PDB file of N, CA, C and O in Angstrom:
ATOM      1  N   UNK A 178     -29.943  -7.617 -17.152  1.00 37.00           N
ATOM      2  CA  UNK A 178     -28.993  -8.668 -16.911  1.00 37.00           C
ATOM      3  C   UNK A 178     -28.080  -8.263 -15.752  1.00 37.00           C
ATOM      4  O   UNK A 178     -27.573  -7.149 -15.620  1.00 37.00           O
ATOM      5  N   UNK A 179     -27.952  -9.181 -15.028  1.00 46.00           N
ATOM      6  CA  UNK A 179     -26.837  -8.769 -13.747  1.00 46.00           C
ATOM      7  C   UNK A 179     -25.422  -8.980 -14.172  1.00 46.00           C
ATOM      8  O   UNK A 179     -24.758  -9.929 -14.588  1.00 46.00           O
ATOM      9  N   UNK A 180     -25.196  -7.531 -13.864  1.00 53.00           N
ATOM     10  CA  UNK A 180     -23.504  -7.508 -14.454  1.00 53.00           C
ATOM     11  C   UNK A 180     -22.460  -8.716 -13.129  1.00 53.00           C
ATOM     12  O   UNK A 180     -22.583  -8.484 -11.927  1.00 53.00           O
ATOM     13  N   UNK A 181     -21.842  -9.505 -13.458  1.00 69.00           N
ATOM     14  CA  UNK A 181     -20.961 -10.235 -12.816  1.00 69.00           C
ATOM     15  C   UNK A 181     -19.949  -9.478 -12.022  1.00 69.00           C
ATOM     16  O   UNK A 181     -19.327  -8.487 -12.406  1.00 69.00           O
ATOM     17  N   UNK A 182     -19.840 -10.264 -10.494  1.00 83.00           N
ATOM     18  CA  UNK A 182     -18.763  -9.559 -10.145  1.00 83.00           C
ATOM     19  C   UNK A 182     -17.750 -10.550 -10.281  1.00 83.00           C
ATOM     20  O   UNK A 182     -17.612 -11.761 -10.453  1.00 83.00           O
ATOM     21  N   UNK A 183     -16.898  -9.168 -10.081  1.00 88.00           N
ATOM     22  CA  UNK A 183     -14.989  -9.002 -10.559  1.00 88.00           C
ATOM     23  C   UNK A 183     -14.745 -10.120  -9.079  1.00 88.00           C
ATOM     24  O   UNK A 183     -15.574 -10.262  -8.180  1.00 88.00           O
ATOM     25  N   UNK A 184     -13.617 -10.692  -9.151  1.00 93.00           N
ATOM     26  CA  UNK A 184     -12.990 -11.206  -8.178  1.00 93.00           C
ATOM     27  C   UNK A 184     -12.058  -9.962  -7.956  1.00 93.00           C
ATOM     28  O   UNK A 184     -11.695  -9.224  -8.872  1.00 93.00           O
ATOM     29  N   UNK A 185     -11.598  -9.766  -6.202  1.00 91.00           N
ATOM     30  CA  UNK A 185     -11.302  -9.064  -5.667  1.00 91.00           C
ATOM     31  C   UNK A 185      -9.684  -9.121  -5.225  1.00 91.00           C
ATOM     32  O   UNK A 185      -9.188  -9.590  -4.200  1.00 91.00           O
ATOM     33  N   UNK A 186      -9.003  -8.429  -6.449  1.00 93.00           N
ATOM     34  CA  UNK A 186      -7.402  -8.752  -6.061  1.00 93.00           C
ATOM     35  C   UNK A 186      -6.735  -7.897  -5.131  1.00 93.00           C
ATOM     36  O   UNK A 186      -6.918  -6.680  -5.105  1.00 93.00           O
ATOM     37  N   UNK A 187      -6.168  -8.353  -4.569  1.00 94.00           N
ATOM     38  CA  UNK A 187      -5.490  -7.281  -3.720  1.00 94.00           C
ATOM     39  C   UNK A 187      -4.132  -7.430  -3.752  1.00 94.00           C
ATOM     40  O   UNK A 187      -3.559  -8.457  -4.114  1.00 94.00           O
ATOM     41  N   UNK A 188      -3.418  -6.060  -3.243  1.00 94.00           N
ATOM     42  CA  UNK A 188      -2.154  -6.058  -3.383  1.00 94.00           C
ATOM     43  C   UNK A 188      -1.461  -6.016  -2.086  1.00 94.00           C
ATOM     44  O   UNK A 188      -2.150  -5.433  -1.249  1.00 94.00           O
ATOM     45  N   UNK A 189      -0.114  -6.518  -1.548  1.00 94.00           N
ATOM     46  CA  UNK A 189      -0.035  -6.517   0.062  1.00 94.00           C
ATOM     47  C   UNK A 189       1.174  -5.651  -0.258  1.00 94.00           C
ATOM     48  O   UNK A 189       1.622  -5.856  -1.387  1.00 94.00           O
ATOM     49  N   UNK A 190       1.924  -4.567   0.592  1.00 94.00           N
ATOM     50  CA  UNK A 190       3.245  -4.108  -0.094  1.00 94.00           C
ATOM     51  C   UNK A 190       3.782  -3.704   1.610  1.00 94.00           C
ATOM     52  O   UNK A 190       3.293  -2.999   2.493  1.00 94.00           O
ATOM     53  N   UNK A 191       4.905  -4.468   1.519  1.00 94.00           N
ATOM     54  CA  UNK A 191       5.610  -4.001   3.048  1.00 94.00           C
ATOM     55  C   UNK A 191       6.501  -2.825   2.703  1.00 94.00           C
ATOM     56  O   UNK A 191       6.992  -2.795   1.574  1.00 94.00           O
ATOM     57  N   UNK A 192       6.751  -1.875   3.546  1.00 95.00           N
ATOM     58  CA  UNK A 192       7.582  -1.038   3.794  1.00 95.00           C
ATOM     59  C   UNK A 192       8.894  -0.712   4.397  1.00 95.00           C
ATOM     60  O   UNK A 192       8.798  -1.407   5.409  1.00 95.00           O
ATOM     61  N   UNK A 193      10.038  -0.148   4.486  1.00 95.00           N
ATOM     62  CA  UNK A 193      10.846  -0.240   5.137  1.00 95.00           C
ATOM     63  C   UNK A 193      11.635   0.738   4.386  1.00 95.00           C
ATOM     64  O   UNK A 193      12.052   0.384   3.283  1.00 95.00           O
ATOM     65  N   UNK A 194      11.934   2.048   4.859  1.00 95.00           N
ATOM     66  CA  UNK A 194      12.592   2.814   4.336  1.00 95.00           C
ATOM     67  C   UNK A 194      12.359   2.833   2.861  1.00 95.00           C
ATOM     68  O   UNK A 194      13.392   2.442   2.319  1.00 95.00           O
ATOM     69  N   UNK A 195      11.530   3.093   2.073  1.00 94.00           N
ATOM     70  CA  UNK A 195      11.796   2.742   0.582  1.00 94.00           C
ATOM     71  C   UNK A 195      11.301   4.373   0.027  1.00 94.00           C
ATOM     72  O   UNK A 195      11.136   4.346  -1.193  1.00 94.00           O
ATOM     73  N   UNK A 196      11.166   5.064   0.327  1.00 95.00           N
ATOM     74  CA  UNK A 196      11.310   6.610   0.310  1.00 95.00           C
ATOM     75  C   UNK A 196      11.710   6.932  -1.057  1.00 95.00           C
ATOM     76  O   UNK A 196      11.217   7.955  -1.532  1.00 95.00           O
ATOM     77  N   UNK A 197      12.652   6.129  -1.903  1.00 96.00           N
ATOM     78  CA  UNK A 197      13.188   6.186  -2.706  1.00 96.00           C
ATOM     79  C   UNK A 197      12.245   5.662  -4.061  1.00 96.00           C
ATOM     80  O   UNK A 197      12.280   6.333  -5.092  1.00 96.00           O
ATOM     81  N   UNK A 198      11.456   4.493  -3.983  1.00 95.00           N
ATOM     82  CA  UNK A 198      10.676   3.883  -4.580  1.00 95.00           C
ATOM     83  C   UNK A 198       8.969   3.774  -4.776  1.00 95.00           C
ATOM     84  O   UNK A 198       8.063   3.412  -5.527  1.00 95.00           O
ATOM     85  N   UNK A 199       9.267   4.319  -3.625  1.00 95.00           N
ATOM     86  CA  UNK A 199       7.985   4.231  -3.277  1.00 95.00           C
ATOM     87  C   UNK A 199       6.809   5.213  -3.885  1.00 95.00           C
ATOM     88  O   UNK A 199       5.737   4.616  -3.986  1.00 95.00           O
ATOM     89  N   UNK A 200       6.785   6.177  -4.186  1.00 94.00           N
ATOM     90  CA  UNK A 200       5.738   7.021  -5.206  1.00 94.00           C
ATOM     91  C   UNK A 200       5.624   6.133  -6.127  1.00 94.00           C
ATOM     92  O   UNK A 200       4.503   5.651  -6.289  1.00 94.00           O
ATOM     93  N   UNK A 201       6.784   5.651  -7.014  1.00 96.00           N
ATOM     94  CA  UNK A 201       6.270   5.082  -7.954  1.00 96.00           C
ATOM     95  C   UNK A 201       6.033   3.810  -7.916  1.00 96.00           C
ATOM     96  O   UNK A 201       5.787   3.266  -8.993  1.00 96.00           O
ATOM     97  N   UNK A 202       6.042   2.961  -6.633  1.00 95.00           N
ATOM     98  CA  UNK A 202       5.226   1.693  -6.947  1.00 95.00           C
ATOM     99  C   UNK A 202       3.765   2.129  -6.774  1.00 95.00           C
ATOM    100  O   UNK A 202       3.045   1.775  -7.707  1.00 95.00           O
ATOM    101  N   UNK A 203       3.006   2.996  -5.533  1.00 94.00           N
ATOM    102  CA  UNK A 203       2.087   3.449  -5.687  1.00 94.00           C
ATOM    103  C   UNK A 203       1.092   4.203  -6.064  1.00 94.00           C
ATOM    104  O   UNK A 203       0.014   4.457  -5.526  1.00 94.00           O
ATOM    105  N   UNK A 204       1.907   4.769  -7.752  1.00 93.00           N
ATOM    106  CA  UNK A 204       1.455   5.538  -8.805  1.00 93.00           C
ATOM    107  C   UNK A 204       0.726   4.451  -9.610  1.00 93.00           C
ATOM    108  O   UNK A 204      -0.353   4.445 -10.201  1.00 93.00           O
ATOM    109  N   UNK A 205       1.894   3.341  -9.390  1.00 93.00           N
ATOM    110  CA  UNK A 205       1.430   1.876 -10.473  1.00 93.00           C
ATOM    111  C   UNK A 205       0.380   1.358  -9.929  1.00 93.00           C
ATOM    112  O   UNK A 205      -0.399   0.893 -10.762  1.00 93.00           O
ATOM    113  N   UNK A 206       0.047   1.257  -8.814  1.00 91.00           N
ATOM    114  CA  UNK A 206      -1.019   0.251  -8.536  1.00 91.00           C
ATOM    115  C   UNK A 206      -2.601   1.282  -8.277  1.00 91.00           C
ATOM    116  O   UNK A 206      -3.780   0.962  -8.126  1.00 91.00           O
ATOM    117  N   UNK A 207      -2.040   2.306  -8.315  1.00 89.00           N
ATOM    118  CA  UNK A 207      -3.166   3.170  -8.665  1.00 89.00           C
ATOM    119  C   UNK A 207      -3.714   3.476 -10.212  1.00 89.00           C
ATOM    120  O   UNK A 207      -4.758   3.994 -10.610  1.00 89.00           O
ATOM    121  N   UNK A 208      -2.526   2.916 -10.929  1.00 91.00           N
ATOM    122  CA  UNK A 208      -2.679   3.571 -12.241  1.00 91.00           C
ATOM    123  C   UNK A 208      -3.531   2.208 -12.926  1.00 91.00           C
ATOM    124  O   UNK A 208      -4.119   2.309 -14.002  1.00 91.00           O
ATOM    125  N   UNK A 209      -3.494   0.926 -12.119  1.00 91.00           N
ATOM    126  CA  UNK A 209      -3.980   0.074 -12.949  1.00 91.00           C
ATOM    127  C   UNK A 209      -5.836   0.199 -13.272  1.00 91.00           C
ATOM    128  O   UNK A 209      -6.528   0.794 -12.445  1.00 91.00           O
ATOM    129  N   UNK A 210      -6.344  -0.294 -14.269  1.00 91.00           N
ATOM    130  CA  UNK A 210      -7.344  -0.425 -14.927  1.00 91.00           C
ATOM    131  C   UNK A 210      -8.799  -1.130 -14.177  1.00 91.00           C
ATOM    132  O   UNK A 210      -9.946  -0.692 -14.092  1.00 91.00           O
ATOM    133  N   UNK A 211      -8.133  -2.484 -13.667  1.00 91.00           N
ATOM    134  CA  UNK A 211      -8.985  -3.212 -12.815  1.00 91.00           C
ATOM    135  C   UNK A 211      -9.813  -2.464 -11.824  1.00 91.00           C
ATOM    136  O   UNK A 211      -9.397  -1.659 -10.990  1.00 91.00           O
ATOM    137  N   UNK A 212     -11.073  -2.851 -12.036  1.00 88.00           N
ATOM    138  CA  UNK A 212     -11.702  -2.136 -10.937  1.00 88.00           C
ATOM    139  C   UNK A 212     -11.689  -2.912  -9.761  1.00 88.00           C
ATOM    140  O   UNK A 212     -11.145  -2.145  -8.967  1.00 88.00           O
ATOM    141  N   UNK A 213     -11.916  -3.834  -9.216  1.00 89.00           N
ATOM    142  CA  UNK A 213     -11.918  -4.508  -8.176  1.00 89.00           C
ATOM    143  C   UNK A 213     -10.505  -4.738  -7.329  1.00 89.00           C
ATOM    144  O   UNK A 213     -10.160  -5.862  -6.965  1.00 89.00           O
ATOM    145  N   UNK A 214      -9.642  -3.407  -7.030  1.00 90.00           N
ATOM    146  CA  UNK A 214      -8.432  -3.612  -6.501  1.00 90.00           C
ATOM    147  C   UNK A 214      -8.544  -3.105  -4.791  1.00 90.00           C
ATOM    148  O   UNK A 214      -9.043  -2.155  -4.187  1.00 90.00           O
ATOM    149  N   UNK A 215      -7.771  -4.335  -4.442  1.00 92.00           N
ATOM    150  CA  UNK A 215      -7.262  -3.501  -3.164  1.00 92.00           C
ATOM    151  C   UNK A 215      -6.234  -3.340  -2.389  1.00 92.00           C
ATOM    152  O   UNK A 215      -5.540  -4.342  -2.221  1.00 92.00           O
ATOM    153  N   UNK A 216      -5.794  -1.966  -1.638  1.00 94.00           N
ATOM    154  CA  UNK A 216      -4.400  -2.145  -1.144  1.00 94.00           C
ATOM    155  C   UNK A 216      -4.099  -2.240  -0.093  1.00 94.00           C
ATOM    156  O   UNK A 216      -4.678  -1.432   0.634  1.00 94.00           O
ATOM    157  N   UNK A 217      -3.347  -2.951   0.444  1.00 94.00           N
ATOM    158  CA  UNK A 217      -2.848  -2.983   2.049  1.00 94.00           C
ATOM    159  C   UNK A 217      -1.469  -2.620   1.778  1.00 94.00           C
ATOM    160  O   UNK A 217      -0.626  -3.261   1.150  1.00 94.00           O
ATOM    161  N   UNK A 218      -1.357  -1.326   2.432  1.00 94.00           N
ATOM    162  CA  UNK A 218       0.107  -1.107   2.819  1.00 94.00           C
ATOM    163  C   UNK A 218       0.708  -0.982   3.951  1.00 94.00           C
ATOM    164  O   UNK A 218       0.438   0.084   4.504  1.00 94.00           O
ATOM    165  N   UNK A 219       1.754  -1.969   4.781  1.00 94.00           N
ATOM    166  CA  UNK A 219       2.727  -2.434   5.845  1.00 94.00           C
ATOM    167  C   UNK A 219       3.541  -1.256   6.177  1.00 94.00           C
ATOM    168  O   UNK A 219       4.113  -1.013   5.114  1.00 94.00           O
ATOM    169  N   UNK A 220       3.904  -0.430   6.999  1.00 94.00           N
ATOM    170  CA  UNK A 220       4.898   0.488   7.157  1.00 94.00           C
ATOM    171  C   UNK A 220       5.473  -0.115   8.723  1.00 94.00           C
ATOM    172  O   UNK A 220       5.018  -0.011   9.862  1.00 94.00           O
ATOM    173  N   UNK A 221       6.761  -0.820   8.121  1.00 93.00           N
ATOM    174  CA  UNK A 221       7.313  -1.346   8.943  1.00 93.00           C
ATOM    175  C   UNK A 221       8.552  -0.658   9.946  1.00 93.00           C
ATOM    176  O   UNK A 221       9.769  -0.779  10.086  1.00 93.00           O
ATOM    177  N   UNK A 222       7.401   0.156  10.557  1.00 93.00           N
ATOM    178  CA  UNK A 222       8.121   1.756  11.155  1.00 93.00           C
ATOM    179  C   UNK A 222      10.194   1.928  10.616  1.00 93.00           C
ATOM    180  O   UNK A 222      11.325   1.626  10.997  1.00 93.00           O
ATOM    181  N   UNK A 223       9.170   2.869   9.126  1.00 95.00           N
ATOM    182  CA  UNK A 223      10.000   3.860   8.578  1.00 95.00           C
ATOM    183  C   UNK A 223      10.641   4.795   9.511  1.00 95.00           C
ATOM    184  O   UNK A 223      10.390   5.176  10.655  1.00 95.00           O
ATOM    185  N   UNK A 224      11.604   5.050   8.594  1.00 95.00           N
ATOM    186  CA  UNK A 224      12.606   6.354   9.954  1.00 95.00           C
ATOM    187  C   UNK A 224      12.948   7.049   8.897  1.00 95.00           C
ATOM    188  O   UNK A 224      13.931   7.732   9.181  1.00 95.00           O
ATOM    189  N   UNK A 225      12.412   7.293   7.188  1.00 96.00           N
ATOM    190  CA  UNK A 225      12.586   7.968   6.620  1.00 96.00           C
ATOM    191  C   UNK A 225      11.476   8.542   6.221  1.00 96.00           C
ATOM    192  O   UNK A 225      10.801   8.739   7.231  1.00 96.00           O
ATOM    193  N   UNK A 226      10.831   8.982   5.117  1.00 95.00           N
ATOM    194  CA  UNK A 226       9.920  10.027   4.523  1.00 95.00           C
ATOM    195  C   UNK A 226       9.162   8.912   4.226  1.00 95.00           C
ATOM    196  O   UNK A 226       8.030   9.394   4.218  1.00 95.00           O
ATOM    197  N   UNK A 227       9.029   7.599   3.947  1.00 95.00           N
ATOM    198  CA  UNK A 227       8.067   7.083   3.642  1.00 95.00           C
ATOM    199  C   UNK A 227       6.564   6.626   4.232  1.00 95.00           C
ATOM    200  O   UNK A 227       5.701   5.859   3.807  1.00 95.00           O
ATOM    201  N   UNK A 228       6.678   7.470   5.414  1.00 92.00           N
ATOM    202  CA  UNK A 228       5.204   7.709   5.755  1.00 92.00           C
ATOM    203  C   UNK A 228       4.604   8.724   5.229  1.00 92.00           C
ATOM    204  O   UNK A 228       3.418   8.700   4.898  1.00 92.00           O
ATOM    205  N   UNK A 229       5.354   9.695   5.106  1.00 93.00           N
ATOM    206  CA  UNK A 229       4.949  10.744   4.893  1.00 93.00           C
ATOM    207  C   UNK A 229       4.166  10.678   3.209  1.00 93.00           C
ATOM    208  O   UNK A 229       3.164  11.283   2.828  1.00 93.00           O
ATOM    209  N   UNK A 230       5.156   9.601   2.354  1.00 93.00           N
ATOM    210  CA  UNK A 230       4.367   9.600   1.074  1.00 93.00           C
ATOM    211  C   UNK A 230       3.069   8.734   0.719  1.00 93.00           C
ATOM    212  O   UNK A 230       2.309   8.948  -0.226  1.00 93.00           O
ATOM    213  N   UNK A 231       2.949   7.479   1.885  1.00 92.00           N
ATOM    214  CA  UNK A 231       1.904   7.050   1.973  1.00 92.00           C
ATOM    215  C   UNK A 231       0.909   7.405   2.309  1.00 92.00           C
ATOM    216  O   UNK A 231      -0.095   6.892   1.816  1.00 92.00           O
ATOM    217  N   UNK A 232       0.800   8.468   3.323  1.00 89.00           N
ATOM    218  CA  UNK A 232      -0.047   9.308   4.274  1.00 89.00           C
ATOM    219  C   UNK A 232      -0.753  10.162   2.505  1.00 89.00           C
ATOM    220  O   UNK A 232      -1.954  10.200   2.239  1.00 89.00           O
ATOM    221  N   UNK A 233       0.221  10.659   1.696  1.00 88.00           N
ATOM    222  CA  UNK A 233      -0.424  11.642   0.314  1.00 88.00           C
ATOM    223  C   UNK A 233      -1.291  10.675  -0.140  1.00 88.00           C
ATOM    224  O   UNK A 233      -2.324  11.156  -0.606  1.00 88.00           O
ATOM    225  N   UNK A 234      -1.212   9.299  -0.166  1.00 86.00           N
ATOM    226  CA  UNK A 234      -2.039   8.333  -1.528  1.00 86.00           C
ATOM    227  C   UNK A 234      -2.856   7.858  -0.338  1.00 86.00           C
ATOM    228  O   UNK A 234      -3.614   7.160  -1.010  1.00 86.00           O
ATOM    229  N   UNK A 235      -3.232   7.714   0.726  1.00 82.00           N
ATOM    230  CA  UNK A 235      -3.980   7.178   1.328  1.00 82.00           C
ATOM    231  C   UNK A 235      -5.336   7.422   1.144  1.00 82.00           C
ATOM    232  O   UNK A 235      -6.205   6.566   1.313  1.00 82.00           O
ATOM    233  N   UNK A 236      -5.612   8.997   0.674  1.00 75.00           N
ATOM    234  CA  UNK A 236      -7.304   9.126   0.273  1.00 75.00           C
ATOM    235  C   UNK A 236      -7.373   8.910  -1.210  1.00 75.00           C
ATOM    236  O   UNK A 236      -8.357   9.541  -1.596  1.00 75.00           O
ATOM    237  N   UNK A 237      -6.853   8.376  -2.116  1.00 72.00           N
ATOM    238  CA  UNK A 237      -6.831   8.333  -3.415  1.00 72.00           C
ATOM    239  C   UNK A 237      -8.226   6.772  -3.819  1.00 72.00           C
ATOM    240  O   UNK A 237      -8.836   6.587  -4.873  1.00 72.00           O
ATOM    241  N   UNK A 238      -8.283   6.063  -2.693  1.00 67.00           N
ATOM    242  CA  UNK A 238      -8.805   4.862  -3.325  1.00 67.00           C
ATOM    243  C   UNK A 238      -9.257   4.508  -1.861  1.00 67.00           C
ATOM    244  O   UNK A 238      -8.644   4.716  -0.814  1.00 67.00           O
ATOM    245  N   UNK A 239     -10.278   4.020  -2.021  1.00 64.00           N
ATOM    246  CA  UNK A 239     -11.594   3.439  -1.338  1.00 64.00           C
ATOM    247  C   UNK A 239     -10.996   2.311  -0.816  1.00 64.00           C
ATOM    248  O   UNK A 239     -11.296   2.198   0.373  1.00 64.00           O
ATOM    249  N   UNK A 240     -10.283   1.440  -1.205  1.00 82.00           N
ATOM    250  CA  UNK A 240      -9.635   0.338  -0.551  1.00 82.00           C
ATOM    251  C   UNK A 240      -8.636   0.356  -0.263  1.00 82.00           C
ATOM    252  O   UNK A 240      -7.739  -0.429  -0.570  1.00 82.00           O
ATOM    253  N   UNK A 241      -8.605   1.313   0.421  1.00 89.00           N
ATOM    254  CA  UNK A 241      -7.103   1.212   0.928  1.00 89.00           C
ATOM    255  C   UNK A 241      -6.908   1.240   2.114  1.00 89.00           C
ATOM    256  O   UNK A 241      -7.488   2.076   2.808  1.00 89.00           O
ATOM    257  N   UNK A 242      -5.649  -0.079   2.888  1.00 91.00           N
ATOM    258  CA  UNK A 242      -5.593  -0.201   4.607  1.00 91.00           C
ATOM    259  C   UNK A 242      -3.911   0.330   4.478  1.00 91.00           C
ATOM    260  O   UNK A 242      -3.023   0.346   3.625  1.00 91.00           O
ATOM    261  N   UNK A 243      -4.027   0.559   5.273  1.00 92.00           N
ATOM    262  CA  UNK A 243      -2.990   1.209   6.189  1.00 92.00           C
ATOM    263  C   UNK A 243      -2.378   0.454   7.227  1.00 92.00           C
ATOM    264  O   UNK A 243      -3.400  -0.142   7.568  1.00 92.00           O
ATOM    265  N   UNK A 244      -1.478   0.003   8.015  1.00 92.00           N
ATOM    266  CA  UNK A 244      -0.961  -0.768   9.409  1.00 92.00           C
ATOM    267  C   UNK A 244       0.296   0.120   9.370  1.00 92.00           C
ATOM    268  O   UNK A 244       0.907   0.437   8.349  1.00 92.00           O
ATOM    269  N   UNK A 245       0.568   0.447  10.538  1.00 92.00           N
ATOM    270  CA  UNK A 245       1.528   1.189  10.877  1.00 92.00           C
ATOM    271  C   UNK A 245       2.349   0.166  12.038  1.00 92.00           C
ATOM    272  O   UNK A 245       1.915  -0.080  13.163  1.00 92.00           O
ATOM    273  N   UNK A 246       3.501  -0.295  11.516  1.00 91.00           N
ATOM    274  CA  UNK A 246       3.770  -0.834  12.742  1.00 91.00           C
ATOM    275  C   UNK A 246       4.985  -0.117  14.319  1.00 91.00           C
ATOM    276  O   UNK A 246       6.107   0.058  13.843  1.00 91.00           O
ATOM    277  N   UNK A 247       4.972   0.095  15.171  1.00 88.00           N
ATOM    278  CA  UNK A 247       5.778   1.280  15.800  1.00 88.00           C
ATOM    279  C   UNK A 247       7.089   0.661  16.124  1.00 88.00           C
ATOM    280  O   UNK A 247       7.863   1.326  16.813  1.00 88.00           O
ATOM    281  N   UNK A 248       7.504  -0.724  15.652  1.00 88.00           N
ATOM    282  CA  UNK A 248       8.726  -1.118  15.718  1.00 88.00           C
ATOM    283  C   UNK A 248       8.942  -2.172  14.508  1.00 88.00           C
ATOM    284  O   UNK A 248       7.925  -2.789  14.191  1.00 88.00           O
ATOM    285  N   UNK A 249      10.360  -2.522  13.645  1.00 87.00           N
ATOM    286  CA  UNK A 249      10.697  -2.929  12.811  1.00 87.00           C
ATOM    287  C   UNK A 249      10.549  -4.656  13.534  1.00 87.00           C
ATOM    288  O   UNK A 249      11.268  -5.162  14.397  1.00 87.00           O
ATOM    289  N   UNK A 250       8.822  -5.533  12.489  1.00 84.00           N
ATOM    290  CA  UNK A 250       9.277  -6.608  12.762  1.00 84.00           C
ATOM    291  C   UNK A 250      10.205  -7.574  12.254  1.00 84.00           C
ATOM    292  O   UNK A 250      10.558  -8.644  12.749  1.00 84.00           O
ATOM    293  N   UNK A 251      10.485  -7.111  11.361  1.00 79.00           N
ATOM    294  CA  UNK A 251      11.409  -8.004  10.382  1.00 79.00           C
ATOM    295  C   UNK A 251      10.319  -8.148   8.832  1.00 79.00           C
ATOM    296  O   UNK A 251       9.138  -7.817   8.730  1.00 79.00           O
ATOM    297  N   UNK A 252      11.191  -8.730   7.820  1.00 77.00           N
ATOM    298  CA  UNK A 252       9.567  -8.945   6.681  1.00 77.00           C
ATOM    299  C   UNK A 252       9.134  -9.888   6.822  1.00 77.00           C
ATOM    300  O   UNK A 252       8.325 -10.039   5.906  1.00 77.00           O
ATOM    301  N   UNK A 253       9.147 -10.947   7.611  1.00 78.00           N
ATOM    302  CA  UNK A 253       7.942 -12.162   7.435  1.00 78.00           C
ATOM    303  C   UNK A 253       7.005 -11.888   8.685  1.00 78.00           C
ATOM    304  O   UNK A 253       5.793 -12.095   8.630  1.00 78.00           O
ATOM    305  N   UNK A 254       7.469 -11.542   9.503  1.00 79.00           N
ATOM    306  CA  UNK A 254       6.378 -10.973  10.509  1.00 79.00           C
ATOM    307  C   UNK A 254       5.183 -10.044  10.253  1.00 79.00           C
ATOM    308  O   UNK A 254       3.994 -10.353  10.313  1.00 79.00           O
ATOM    309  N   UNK A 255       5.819  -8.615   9.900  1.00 75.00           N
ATOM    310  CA  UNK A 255       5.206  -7.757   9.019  1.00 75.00           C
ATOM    311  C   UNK A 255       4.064  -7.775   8.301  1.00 75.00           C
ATOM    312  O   UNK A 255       3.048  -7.092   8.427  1.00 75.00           O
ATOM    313  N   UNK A 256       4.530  -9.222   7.000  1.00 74.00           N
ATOM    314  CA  UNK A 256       3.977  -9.264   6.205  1.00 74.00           C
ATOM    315  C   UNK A 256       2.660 -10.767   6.906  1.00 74.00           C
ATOM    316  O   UNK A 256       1.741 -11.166   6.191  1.00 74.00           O
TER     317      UNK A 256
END
């Protein structure tokens, strides 16, 4: 029998200094169950450590994008 596929959720998460929060939103969306996840994470050129913690989870999961942007567009641009 052909196993059905999952619809493919993804998660979008902008950045901006969040250094503070940030491990643990991306502990959570790693920690979830669903197999069919994917992440795009926005780094809306940080000037704190939060590249640096995205750069650790970046090989953790197969779907995961990255955009680095080299100047702050604002969040609706960004995103």
């Amino acid at each position: 029998m052909k196993q059905l596929e999952l619809p493919l959720v993804t998660v979008i998460l902008t950045v901006f200094n969040q250094e503070k929060y940030l491990e643990e939103t991306l502990n959570s969306v790693f920690s979830q169950t669903y197999p069919s996840l994917q992440l795009i994470v926005i780094d809306n050129a940080s000037s704190d450590d939060s590249l640096r913690i995205i750069d650790r989870f970046y090989e953790k999961g197969p779907a995961f994008q990255l955009i680095k942007n080299h100047r702050n567009l604002g969040l609706c641009r960004a995103f």
